[in-house]
Amino acid sequence: MEAELLGPVEELKDARVLEIGAGAAQCSRWLRAQGARPVALDLSHRQLQHALRIGREDIGLVQADAGALPFADASFDLACSAYGALPFVAEPVRVLREVRRVLRPGGRFVFSATHPVRWAFPDEPGPEGLTVSASYFDRTPYVEQDEEGRAVYVEHHRTLGDRVRDVVGAGLRLVDVVEPEWPRWNTQEWGGWSPLRGALLPGTAIFVCVRDPERG
Ligand SMILES: C[S@@+](CC[C@H](N)C(=O)[O-])C[C@H]1O[C@@H](n2cnc3c(N)ncnc32)[C@H](O)[C@@H]1O
């Protein structure tokens, strides 16, 4: 957020912002503190309950599928997502089209996802996480099941090229792809994230998109 990919902080005041796959609405809370008018949307009631527990602070909370947004056309100035919704749907273009529809012409959508290159490596923080163990090109989803064989977690892989095509195919203009580097001050390990891997591999890709005013 502080990278100002949504635009200068001072221009966030009163901006109508949609956060998709908001989880506990961390981004929306930050946006509200800057004077924006955020709506945090998530499919999961449980996640939105976490948001409520942390403190609602004038944030709209909406339970809905990002592939069928319950909002009128052009009702937001900005949209954002931190690792939300897009990696978990089989048809990300549907979500991107919906985001485009609810953005006003000229509106910006910034979303982050785990960097696609990570798909090829084991999710381990140590040296074992530096050796390719799967094909970067294999789009078979990652699925975790419960004892009854029901899918409880599904993640879909898109290559970098797939993501670019998804954005463009949804009618958005891709302005930038940001690959943040691991900050030197961060010595913490968390899941597969670590300074060792962070120094050598990108962890996150951030896509900056605009609803082109010239295309209506
Ligand atoms: C990895 S979490 C990210 C949460 C939050 N943005 C954060 O940074 O902590 C992904 C979120 O996307 C939500 N999600 C998954 N599929 C979705 C969909 N189709 N529509 C809306 N939200 C979805 C999940 O419920 C979950 O809260």
CSV table of C-alpha atoms and ligand atoms in Angstrom, one decimal:
chain,number,residue,atom,x,y,z
A,1,MET,CA,0.0,0.0,0.0
A,2,GLU,CA,2.8,2.4,0.9
A,3,ALA,CA,4.3,1.7,-2.5
A,4,GLU,CA,1.5,4.0,-3.8
A,5,LEU,CA,0.6,1.5,-6.6
A,6,LEU,CA,-3.1,2.6,-6.1
A,7,GLY,CA,-1.9,6.2,-6.6
A,8,PRO,CA,-0.7,8.9,-4.3
A,9,VAL,CA,-1.9,8.5,-0.7
A,10,GLU,CA,-3.3,12.0,-0.6
A,11,GLU,CA,-5.6,11.1,-3.5
A,12,LEU,CA,-7.1,8.1,-1.6
A,13,LYS,CA,-9.3,10.5,0.5
A,14,ASP,CA,-13.0,9.7,-0.3
A,15,ALA,CA,-12.1,7.2,-3.0
A,16,ARG,CA,-14.5,4.4,-3.3
A,17,VAL,CA,-12.3,1.3,-3.1
A,18,LEU,CA,-13.3,-2.4,-3.5
A,19,GLU,CA,-11.0,-5.0,-1.9
A,20,ILE,CA,-11.6,-8.5,-3.2
A,21,GLY,CA,-10.7,-11.7,-1.3
A,22,ALA,CA,-10.3,-9.3,1.6
A,23,GLY,CA,-9.9,-11.9,4.3
A,24,ALA,CA,-9.9,-10.0,7.6
A,25,ALA,CA,-9.8,-6.8,5.6
A,26,GLN,CA,-6.3,-5.6,6.5
A,27,CYS,CA,-6.0,-3.5,3.3
A,28,SER,CA,-9.4,-2.0,3.7
A,29,ARG,CA,-8.5,-0.9,7.3
A,30,TRP,CA,-5.4,0.8,6.0
A,31,LEU,CA,-7.3,2.5,3.2
A,32,ARG,CA,-10.0,3.7,5.7
A,33,ALA,CA,-7.2,5.2,7.8
A,34,GLN,CA,-6.1,7.2,4.7
A,35,GLY,CA,-9.7,8.6,4.3
A,36,ALA,CA,-10.9,6.2,1.6
A,37,ARG,CA,-14.3,4.5,1.6
A,38,PRO,CA,-13.5,0.8,1.3
A,39,VAL,CA,-15.7,-2.2,0.8
A,40,ALA,CA,-14.1,-5.5,1.8
A,41,LEU,CA,-15.5,-8.5,-0.2
A,42,ASP,CA,-14.9,-12.1,0.6
A,43,LEU,CA,-16.5,-15.4,-0.2
A,44,SER,CA,-15.9,-16.7,3.3
A,45,HIS,CA,-18.3,-15.7,6.1
A,46,ARG,CA,-15.6,-16.8,8.6
A,47,GLN,CA,-13.0,-14.5,7.2
A,48,LEU,CA,-15.5,-11.6,7.4
A,49,GLN,CA,-16.2,-12.5,11.0
A,50,HIS,CA,-12.4,-12.1,11.7
A,51,ALA,CA,-12.7,-8.7,10.1
A,52,LEU,CA,-15.6,-7.8,12.4
A,53,ARG,CA,-13.8,-9.0,15.4
A,54,ILE,CA,-10.7,-6.9,14.7
A,55,GLY,CA,-12.9,-3.9,14.2
A,56,ARG,CA,-15.1,-2.7,11.4
A,57,GLU,CA,-14.2,1.0,11.5
A,58,ASP,CA,-16.6,2.1,8.8
A,59,ILE,CA,-15.6,-0.5,6.3
A,60,GLY,CA,-18.4,-2.1,4.2
A,61,LEU,CA,-18.2,-5.9,4.5
A,62,VAL,CA,-19.8,-8.0,1.7
A,63,GLN,CA,-20.0,-11.8,1.4
A,64,ALA,CA,-20.0,-12.6,-2.3
A,65,ASP,CA,-18.1,-14.4,-5.0
A,66,ALA,CA,-15.6,-12.2,-6.8
A,67,GLY,CA,-16.8,-13.7,-10.1
A,68,ALA,CA,-20.2,-12.2,-9.6
A,69,LEU,CA,-19.8,-8.9,-7.9
A,70,PRO,CA,-23.1,-7.5,-6.4
A,71,PHE,CA,-22.3,-3.9,-7.4
A,72,ALA,CA,-23.5,-1.6,-10.2
A,73,ASP,CA,-21.2,-0.7,-13.2
A,74,ALA,CA,-18.6,1.9,-12.5
A,75,SER,CA,-19.3,2.1,-8.8
A,76,PHE,CA,-15.7,2.1,-7.6
A,77,ASP,CA,-12.7,4.4,-8.2
A,78,LEU,CA,-10.1,1.8,-7.3
A,79,ALA,CA,-9.9,-1.9,-6.6
A,80,CYS,CA,-7.3,-4.1,-4.9
A,81,SER,CA,-6.5,-7.5,-3.8
A,82,ALA,CA,-3.7,-9.0,-1.6
A,83,TYR,CA,-3.4,-12.6,-2.6
A,84,GLY,CA,-7.2,-12.8,-2.6
A,85,ALA,CA,-9.7,-14.7,-4.8
A,86,LEU,CA,-7.8,-14.8,-8.1
A,87,PRO,CA,-5.4,-17.7,-7.2
A,88,PHE,CA,-8.4,-19.8,-6.0
A,89,VAL,CA,-10.7,-19.6,-9.0
A,90,ALA,CA,-10.6,-21.8,-12.1
A,91,GLU,CA,-11.6,-18.8,-14.3
A,92,PRO,CA,-9.7,-15.7,-13.2
A,93,VAL,CA,-10.8,-13.8,-16.3
A,94,ARG,CA,-14.3,-13.9,-15.0
A,95,VAL,CA,-13.2,-12.1,-11.8
A,96,LEU,CA,-11.1,-9.6,-13.8
A,97,ARG,CA,-14.0,-8.8,-16.1
A,98,GLU,CA,-16.2,-8.2,-13.1
A,99,VAL,CA,-13.6,-5.9,-11.5
A,100,ARG,CA,-13.4,-4.0,-14.8
A,101,ARG,CA,-17.1,-3.6,-14.9
A,102,VAL,CA,-17.5,-2.2,-11.4
A,103,LEU,CA,-14.5,0.2,-11.9
A,104,ARG,CA,-15.1,3.6,-13.4
A,105,PRO,CA,-13.3,4.3,-16.6
A,106,GLY,CA,-9.7,5.3,-15.6
A,107,GLY,CA,-10.0,3.3,-12.4
A,108,ARG,CA,-7.1,1.2,-11.2
A,109,PHE,CA,-7.0,-2.4,-10.0
A,110,VAL,CA,-3.9,-3.6,-8.2
A,111,PHE,CA,-3.6,-7.2,-7.2
A,112,SER,CA,-0.9,-9.4,-5.8
A,113,ALA,CA,-0.4,-13.2,-6.1
A,114,THR,CA,2.3,-15.6,-5.2
A,115,HIS,CA,4.9,-15.2,-7.9
A,116,PRO,CA,4.2,-17.8,-10.6
A,117,VAL,CA,7.8,-19.1,-10.6
A,118,ARG,CA,7.3,-20.4,-7.0
A,119,TRP,CA,5.0,-23.1,-8.4
A,120,ALA,CA,8.1,-25.0,-9.6
A,121,PHE,CA,9.7,-25.1,-6.2
A,122,PRO,CA,8.8,-26.9,-2.9
A,123,ASP,CA,7.3,-24.5,-0.4
A,124,GLU,CA,10.2,-24.9,2.0
A,125,PRO,CA,12.2,-22.1,3.6
A,126,GLY,CA,15.5,-23.9,3.6
A,127,PRO,CA,17.9,-25.1,0.8
A,128,GLU,CA,15.4,-27.8,-0.3
A,129,GLY,CA,13.2,-24.9,-1.4
A,130,LEU,CA,15.7,-23.9,-4.0
A,131,THR,CA,15.5,-27.0,-6.2
A,132,VAL,CA,12.9,-27.3,-8.9
A,133,SER,CA,10.5,-30.1,-8.1
A,134,ALA,CA,7.6,-29.5,-10.5
A,135,SER,CA,7.0,-28.0,-13.9
A,136,TYR,CA,6.4,-24.3,-14.1
A,137,PHE,CA,4.1,-25.1,-17.0
A,138,ASP,CA,1.9,-27.7,-15.2
A,139,ARG,CA,-1.4,-26.0,-14.6
A,140,THR,CA,-2.9,-28.9,-12.6
A,141,PRO,CA,-4.4,-27.3,-9.5
A,142,TYR,CA,-3.0,-28.0,-6.0
A,143,VAL,CA,-5.8,-29.6,-4.0
A,144,GLU,CA,-6.0,-30.6,-0.3
A,145,GLN,CA,-8.8,-33.0,0.7
A,146,ASP,CA,-10.5,-33.9,4.0
A,147,GLU,CA,-10.9,-37.5,5.2
A,148,GLU,CA,-14.1,-37.9,3.0
A,149,GLY,CA,-12.2,-36.8,-0.1
A,150,ARG,CA,-13.8,-33.3,-0.3
A,151,ALA,CA,-11.6,-30.5,-1.5
A,152,VAL,CA,-10.9,-28.2,1.3
A,153,TYR,CA,-8.2,-26.1,-0.4
A,154,VAL,CA,-7.7,-25.5,-4.1
A,155,GLU,CA,-5.1,-23.2,-5.7
A,156,HIS,CA,-4.8,-22.7,-9.4
A,157,HIS,CA,-1.5,-21.9,-11.1
A,158,ARG,CA,-1.1,-19.3,-13.8
A,159,THR,CA,2.2,-18.6,-15.5
A,160,LEU,CA,3.3,-15.0,-15.8
A,161,GLY,CA,2.2,-15.1,-19.4
A,162,ASP,CA,-1.2,-16.5,-18.4
A,163,ARG,CA,-1.8,-13.7,-16.0
A,164,VAL,CA,-0.9,-11.0,-18.6
A,165,ARG,CA,-3.3,-12.7,-21.0
A,166,ASP,CA,-6.0,-12.8,-18.4
A,167,VAL,CA,-5.7,-9.1,-17.6
A,168,VAL,CA,-5.6,-8.1,-21.2
A,169,GLY,CA,-8.4,-10.6,-22.1
A,170,ALA,CA,-10.6,-9.0,-19.5
A,171,GLY,CA,-10.3,-5.7,-21.2
A,172,LEU,CA,-8.0,-4.1,-18.6
A,173,ARG,CA,-4.7,-2.3,-19.5
A,174,LEU,CA,-1.6,-3.7,-17.7
A,175,VAL,CA,0.5,-0.8,-16.5
A,176,ASP,CA,3.1,-2.6,-14.5
A,177,VAL,CA,4.2,-5.9,-13.0
A,178,VAL,CA,6.1,-5.4,-9.7
A,179,GLU,CA,8.3,-8.1,-8.3
A,180,PRO,CA,9.3,-6.8,-4.8
A,181,GLU,CA,12.7,-7.9,-3.5
A,182,TRP,CA,13.1,-9.4,0.0
A,183,PRO,CA,13.9,-6.6,2.4
A,184,ARG,CA,17.3,-7.0,4.0
A,185,TRP,CA,16.0,-6.1,7.5
A,186,ASN,CA,13.5,-9.0,7.4
A,187,THR,CA,15.3,-12.0,9.0
A,188,GLN,CA,12.1,-14.0,9.7
A,189,GLU,CA,11.0,-17.3,8.3
A,190,TRP,CA,7.3,-17.9,7.7
A,191,GLY,CA,6.1,-21.0,5.9
A,192,GLY,CA,8.0,-21.3,2.7
A,193,TRP,CA,9.1,-17.6,3.0
A,194,SER,CA,12.7,-17.0,4.1
A,195,PRO,CA,15.6,-14.6,3.6
A,196,LEU,CA,17.5,-17.5,1.9
A,197,ARG,CA,14.9,-18.0,-0.8
A,198,GLY,CA,13.9,-14.3,-0.9
A,199,ALA,CA,17.4,-13.3,-1.9
A,200,LEU,CA,17.3,-15.7,-4.9
A,201,LEU,CA,13.6,-16.0,-6.0
A,202,PRO,CA,10.7,-13.6,-6.3
A,203,GLY,CA,8.0,-14.3,-3.8
A,204,THR,CA,5.2,-12.0,-5.0
A,205,ALA,CA,4.0,-10.5,-8.2
A,206,ILE,CA,1.9,-7.4,-8.2
A,207,PHE,CA,-0.2,-6.5,-11.2
A,208,VAL,CA,-1.1,-2.9,-11.8
A,209,CYS,CA,-4.1,-2.6,-14.2
A,210,VAL,CA,-6.3,0.3,-15.4
A,211,ARG,CA,-9.8,0.3,-16.9
A,212,ASP,CA,-8.8,2.2,-20.0
A,213,PRO,CA,-11.0,5.3,-20.3
A,214,GLU,CA,-10.7,5.3,-24.1
A,215,ARG,CA,-12.3,1.8,-24.3
A,216,GLY,CA,-15.3,2.8,-22.2
B,1,LIG,C1,-4.8,-16.0,0.9
B,1,LIG,S1,-6.3,-15.2,1.5
B,1,LIG,C2,-5.9,-13.5,1.5
B,1,LIG,C3,-6.7,-12.7,2.4
B,1,LIG,C4,-6.3,-11.2,2.6
B,1,LIG,N1,-6.4,-10.5,1.4
B,1,LIG,C5,-4.9,-11.1,3.2
B,1,LIG,O1,-4.0,-10.6,2.5
B,1,LIG,O2,-4.6,-11.7,4.3
B,1,LIG,C6,-7.4,-15.4,0.1
B,1,LIG,C7,-8.9,-14.9,0.4
B,1,LIG,O3,-9.6,-15.0,-0.8
B,1,LIG,C8,-10.9,-15.4,-0.5
B,1,LIG,N2,-11.5,-16.0,-1.7
B,1,LIG,C9,-11.2,-17.2,-2.3
B,1,LIG,N3,-12.0,-17.4,-3.4
B,1,LIG,C10,-12.8,-16.3,-3.5
B,1,LIG,C11,-13.9,-15.9,-4.4
B,1,LIG,N4,-14.2,-16.6,-5.4
B,1,LIG,N5,-14.5,-14.7,-4.2
B,1,LIG,C12,-14.1,-13.9,-3.1
B,1,LIG,N6,-13.2,-14.3,-2.2
B,1,LIG,C13,-12.5,-15.4,-2.4
B,1,LIG,C14,-10.7,-16.4,0.6
B,1,LIG,O4,-11.9,-16.6,1.3
B,1,LIG,C15,-9.6,-15.8,1.4
B,1,LIG,O5,-10.1,-14.9,2.4
